[in-house]
Amino acid sequence: MTLAVCPGSFDPVTNGHLDIFRRASALFDELVVATGTNVSKSRLFSPDERLEMLEEACAGHPNIKVMGFTGLIVDFCREIGAQAIVKGLRGGNDYEYELPMAQMNAHLTGVETVFVPTTASLGYVSSSLVKEVASLGGDVSGLVPEAVLARLEERLGRSGGTHGA
Ligand code: PNS
């Protein structure tokens, strides 16, 4: 059985992430979406909240499982028997950021990283930009699942959504 892990902060999960999950899950028998913590990033949602949003968003995909992890991603991969790590790439900056991590992870345990290019129409979507735009009153509907939109509005202290076009 082929098993891959798609790790990330997912703070919160976006439609760009979901596109990568869907396409990566077609390449492996099972895909584990694993939410971890990037210590260099500030967070809006707790680990439990991020996990809940992922579970809601991935429901209905029989070969996608959602898990949380702490510690090294390579140790988590070994624990669950995953052969590969999947990462989405939006462009050159993502590649520059991801390449040393892929090489470090290969060095540590030999686990390979598979890069999946983001669908072009979603290439500008990131959790960071979604949070920034939403916090300043912009419309992020269509960029995140409905349930995530509701949680963003609640967390940012607004009701009735963002005021977009
Ligand atoms: O959404 P992000 O910030 O790209 O997610 C990064 C994450 C959580 C996947 C990455 O920071 C990670 O793998 N952290 C676990 C700790 C680890 O293994 N660090 C060494 C990576 S070479």
mmCIF file of C-alpha atoms and ligand atoms in Angstrom:
data_model
loop_
_atom_site.group_PDB
_atom_site.id
_atom_site.type_symbol
_atom_site.label_atom_id
_atom_site.label_comp_id
_atom_site.label_asym_id
_atom_site.label_seq_id
_atom_site.Cartn_x
_atom_site.Cartn_y
_atom_site.Cartn_z
ATOM 1 C CA MET A 1 0.000 0.000 0.000
ATOM 2 C CA THR A 2 1.322 3.444 -0.890
ATOM 3 C CA LEU A 3 0.964 6.027 1.866
ATOM 4 C CA ALA A 4 1.986 9.687 1.703
ATOM 5 C CA VAL A 5 1.852 12.532 4.190
ATOM 6 C CA CYS A 6 0.905 16.086 3.274
ATOM 7 C CA PRO A 7 2.130 18.213 6.206
ATOM 8 C CA GLY A 8 1.512 21.866 6.931
ATOM 9 C CA SER A 9 0.350 24.417 9.448
ATOM 10 C CA PHE A 10 -3.046 24.791 7.729
ATOM 11 C CA ASP A 11 -3.842 27.931 9.757
ATOM 12 C CA PRO A 12 -6.439 27.766 8.265
ATOM 13 C CA VAL A 13 -6.852 25.248 5.447
ATOM 14 C CA THR A 14 -7.553 26.975 2.109
ATOM 15 C CA ASN A 15 -9.049 25.881 -1.202
ATOM 16 C CA GLY A 16 -5.459 25.817 -2.513
ATOM 17 C CA HIS A 17 -4.585 23.144 0.058
ATOM 18 C CA LEU A 18 -7.746 21.191 -0.776
ATOM 19 C CA ASP A 19 -6.803 21.174 -4.460
ATOM 20 C CA ILE A 20 -3.406 19.670 -3.574
ATOM 21 C CA PHE A 21 -4.998 17.076 -1.227
ATOM 22 C CA ARG A 22 -7.456 16.007 -3.902
ATOM 23 C CA ARG A 23 -4.832 15.655 -6.623
ATOM 24 C CA ALA A 24 -2.211 14.040 -4.364
ATOM 25 C CA SER A 25 -4.768 11.549 -3.037
ATOM 26 C CA ALA A 26 -5.169 10.259 -6.598
ATOM 27 C CA LEU A 27 -1.453 9.350 -6.682
ATOM 28 C CA PHE A 28 -1.357 7.218 -3.511
ATOM 29 C CA ASP A 29 -3.568 4.579 -1.899
ATOM 30 C CA GLU A 30 -3.876 6.770 1.187
ATOM 31 C CA LEU A 31 -2.978 10.359 1.985
ATOM 32 C CA VAL A 32 -2.541 11.549 5.565
ATOM 33 C CA VAL A 33 -2.985 15.308 5.924
ATOM 34 C CA ALA A 34 -0.886 16.135 8.973
ATOM 35 C CA THR A 35 -1.158 19.408 10.819
ATOM 36 C CA GLY A 36 1.957 20.455 12.679
ATOM 37 C CA THR A 37 3.417 23.639 14.039
ATOM 38 C CA ASN A 38 5.866 25.893 12.253
ATOM 39 C CA VAL A 39 7.594 27.539 15.210
ATOM 40 C CA SER A 40 8.559 30.583 13.112
ATOM 41 C CA LYS A 41 4.939 31.470 12.230
ATOM 42 C CA SER A 42 2.308 33.168 14.402
ATOM 43 C CA ARG A 43 -0.986 31.290 14.618
ATOM 44 C CA LEU A 44 -4.654 32.337 14.544
ATOM 45 C CA PHE A 45 -6.169 28.915 15.300
ATOM 46 C CA SER A 46 -5.182 26.310 17.900
ATOM 47 C CA PRO A 47 -3.929 22.862 16.820
ATOM 48 C CA ASP A 48 -7.347 21.368 17.709
ATOM 49 C CA GLU A 49 -9.212 24.006 15.697
ATOM 50 C CA ARG A 50 -6.963 23.472 12.673
ATOM 51 C CA LEU A 51 -7.520 19.731 12.940
ATOM 52 C CA GLU A 52 -11.312 20.175 13.127
ATOM 53 C CA MET A 53 -11.356 22.447 10.072
ATOM 54 C CA LEU A 54 -9.258 19.920 8.134
ATOM 55 C CA GLU A 55 -11.551 17.057 9.164
ATOM 56 C CA GLU A 56 -14.618 18.989 7.994
ATOM 57 C CA ALA A 57 -12.930 19.933 4.723
ATOM 58 C CA CYS A 58 -11.666 16.416 3.954
ATOM 59 C CA ALA A 59 -14.873 14.567 4.870
ATOM 60 C CA GLY A 60 -16.136 12.682 1.842
ATOM 61 C CA HIS A 61 -12.636 11.790 0.598
ATOM 62 C CA PRO A 62 -12.352 8.111 1.558
ATOM 63 C CA ASN A 63 -8.574 7.829 1.146
ATOM 64 C CA ILE A 64 -7.696 11.056 2.983
ATOM 65 C CA LYS A 65 -7.119 10.881 6.733
ATOM 66 C CA VAL A 66 -6.382 13.864 8.977
ATOM 67 C CA MET A 67 -3.905 13.669 11.862
ATOM 68 C CA GLY A 68 -1.908 16.027 14.055
ATOM 69 C CA PHE A 69 1.800 15.635 14.682
ATOM 70 C CA THR A 70 4.486 17.089 16.913
ATOM 71 C CA GLY A 71 8.237 16.780 16.537
ATOM 72 C CA LEU A 72 9.987 15.953 13.298
ATOM 73 C CA ILE A 73 7.889 15.191 10.229
ATOM 74 C CA VAL A 74 10.299 12.364 9.305
ATOM 75 C CA ASP A 75 9.627 10.657 12.666
ATOM 76 C CA PHE A 76 5.884 10.954 12.076
ATOM 77 C CA CYS A 77 6.322 9.438 8.583
ATOM 78 C CA ARG A 78 8.273 6.533 10.064
ATOM 79 C CA GLU A 79 5.660 5.993 12.815
ATOM 80 C CA ILE A 80 2.816 5.621 10.335
ATOM 81 C CA GLY A 81 4.837 3.912 7.584
ATOM 82 C CA ALA A 82 4.575 6.682 4.984
ATOM 83 C CA GLN A 83 6.916 6.447 1.994
ATOM 84 C CA ALA A 84 6.605 10.042 0.809
ATOM 85 C CA ILE A 85 5.905 13.624 1.816
ATOM 86 C CA VAL A 86 3.738 15.704 -0.540
ATOM 87 C CA LYS A 87 4.081 19.472 -0.821
ATOM 88 C CA GLY A 88 2.263 21.903 -3.109
ATOM 89 C CA LEU A 89 4.338 24.440 -5.021
ATOM 90 C CA ARG A 90 2.857 27.801 -6.046
ATOM 91 C CA GLY A 91 6.056 29.127 -7.591
ATOM 92 C CA GLY A 92 9.745 29.784 -7.203
ATOM 93 C CA ASN A 93 9.552 31.135 -3.651
ATOM 94 C CA ASP A 94 7.829 27.972 -2.459
ATOM 95 C CA TYR A 95 10.487 25.902 -4.210
ATOM 96 C CA GLU A 96 13.323 27.847 -2.546
ATOM 97 C CA TYR A 97 11.631 27.337 0.833
ATOM 98 C CA GLU A 98 10.737 23.676 0.354
ATOM 99 C CA LEU A 99 13.883 22.357 -1.353
ATOM 100 C CA PRO A 100 16.208 22.449 1.704
ATOM 101 C CA MET A 101 13.475 20.863 3.848
ATOM 102 C CA ALA A 102 13.025 18.083 1.267
ATOM 103 C CA GLN A 103 16.797 17.555 1.172
ATOM 104 C CA MET A 104 17.064 17.582 4.982
ATOM 105 C CA ASN A 105 14.222 15.084 5.313
ATOM 106 C CA ALA A 106 15.827 12.805 2.692
ATOM 107 C CA HIS A 107 19.138 13.099 4.555
ATOM 108 C CA LEU A 108 17.518 12.235 7.905
ATOM 109 C CA THR A 109 15.581 9.106 6.951
ATOM 110 C CA GLY A 110 15.561 8.756 3.175
ATOM 111 C CA VAL A 111 11.904 9.782 2.903
ATOM 112 C CA GLU A 112 11.256 11.365 -0.508
ATOM 113 C CA THR A 113 9.311 14.570 -1.106
ATOM 114 C CA VAL A 114 6.929 14.778 -4.064
ATOM 115 C CA PHE A 115 6.130 18.296 -5.275
ATOM 116 C CA VAL A 116 2.689 18.913 -6.800
ATOM 117 C CA PRO A 117 2.219 22.166 -8.735
ATOM 118 C CA THR A 118 -0.686 24.289 -7.561
ATOM 119 C CA THR A 119 -3.541 24.777 -10.019
ATOM 120 C CA ALA A 120 -2.771 28.127 -11.701
ATOM 121 C CA SER A 121 -6.050 29.760 -10.690
ATOM 122 C CA LEU A 122 -5.247 29.124 -7.005
ATOM 123 C CA GLY A 123 -1.592 30.161 -7.143
ATOM 124 C CA TYR A 124 -2.111 33.374 -5.153
ATOM 125 C CA VAL A 125 -3.986 31.732 -2.272
ATOM 126 C CA SER A 126 -2.148 31.307 1.032
ATOM 127 C CA SER A 127 -3.276 31.021 4.653
ATOM 128 C CA SER A 128 -1.232 34.110 5.526
ATOM 129 C CA LEU A 129 -2.820 36.289 2.838
ATOM 130 C CA VAL A 130 -6.301 34.966 3.619
ATOM 131 C CA LYS A 131 -5.846 35.948 7.283
ATOM 132 C CA GLU A 132 -4.446 39.365 6.413
ATOM 133 C CA VAL A 133 -7.186 40.180 3.900
ATOM 134 C CA ALA A 134 -9.968 38.868 6.171
ATOM 135 C CA SER A 135 -8.631 40.755 9.182
ATOM 136 C CA LEU A 136 -8.737 43.997 7.196
ATOM 137 C CA GLY A 137 -12.310 43.436 6.017
ATOM 138 C CA GLY A 138 -11.662 41.958 2.561
ATOM 139 C CA ASP A 139 -13.740 39.211 0.986
ATOM 140 C CA VAL A 140 -12.103 35.787 1.163
ATOM 141 C CA SER A 141 -15.188 33.763 0.259
ATOM 142 C CA GLY A 142 -14.325 31.308 -2.511
ATOM 143 C CA LEU A 143 -10.757 31.013 -1.216
ATOM 144 C CA VAL A 144 -11.531 28.857 1.833
ATOM 145 C CA PRO A 145 -14.235 26.282 2.637
ATOM 146 C CA GLU A 146 -17.522 27.760 3.980
ATOM 147 C CA ALA A 147 -16.912 26.349 7.460
ATOM 148 C CA VAL A 148 -13.492 28.018 7.570
ATOM 149 C CA LEU A 149 -15.012 31.315 6.435
ATOM 150 C CA ALA A 150 -17.463 31.141 9.348
ATOM 151 C CA ARG A 151 -14.645 30.444 11.817
ATOM 152 C CA LEU A 152 -12.572 33.313 10.427
ATOM 153 C CA GLU A 153 -15.497 35.699 10.849
ATOM 154 C CA GLU A 154 -16.065 34.479 14.388
ATOM 155 C CA ARG A 155 -12.377 34.674 15.333
ATOM 156 C CA LEU A 156 -11.952 38.112 13.823
ATOM 157 C CA GLY A 157 -15.017 39.350 15.684
ATOM 158 C CA ARG A 158 -17.207 40.079 12.712
ATOM 159 C CA SER A 159 -20.601 38.755 11.657
ATOM 160 C CA GLY A 160 -22.113 38.747 8.187
ATOM 161 C CA GLY A 161 -18.818 38.210 6.398
ATOM 162 C CA THR A 162 -16.255 40.380 4.751
ATOM 163 C CA HIS A 163 -17.228 43.345 2.639
ATOM 164 C CA GLY A 164 -16.086 42.403 -0.807
ATOM 165 C CA ALA A 165 -17.339 43.364 -4.258
HETATM 166 O O1 PNS B 1 2.492 25.371 6.514
HETATM 167 P P1 PNS B 1 3.982 25.292 6.670
HETATM 168 O O2 PNS B 1 4.499 26.422 7.509
HETATM 169 O O3 PNS B 1 4.690 25.184 5.351
HETATM 170 O O4 PNS B 1 4.238 23.954 7.489
HETATM 171 C C1 PNS B 1 5.515 23.647 7.880
HETATM 172 C C2 PNS B 1 5.605 22.306 8.611
HETATM 173 C C3 PNS B 1 4.771 22.292 9.876
HETATM 174 C C4 PNS B 1 5.144 21.196 7.703
HETATM 175 C C5 PNS B 1 7.119 22.191 8.895
HETATM 176 O O5 PNS B 1 7.514 23.282 9.664
HETATM 177 C C6 PNS B 1 7.456 20.894 9.571
HETATM 178 O O6 PNS B 1 7.568 19.868 8.931
HETATM 179 N N1 PNS B 1 7.635 20.961 10.899
HETATM 180 C C7 PNS B 1 7.935 19.830 11.707
HETATM 181 C C8 PNS B 1 9.336 19.923 12.295
HETATM 182 C C9 PNS B 1 10.373 19.423 11.318
HETATM 183 O O7 PNS B 1 10.350 18.288 10.881
HETATM 184 N N2 PNS B 1 11.305 20.316 10.968
HETATM 185 C C10 PNS B 1 12.380 20.034 10.056
HETATM 186 C C11 PNS B 1 11.939 20.191 8.612
HETATM 187 S S1 PNS B 1 13.276 19.817 7.514
#
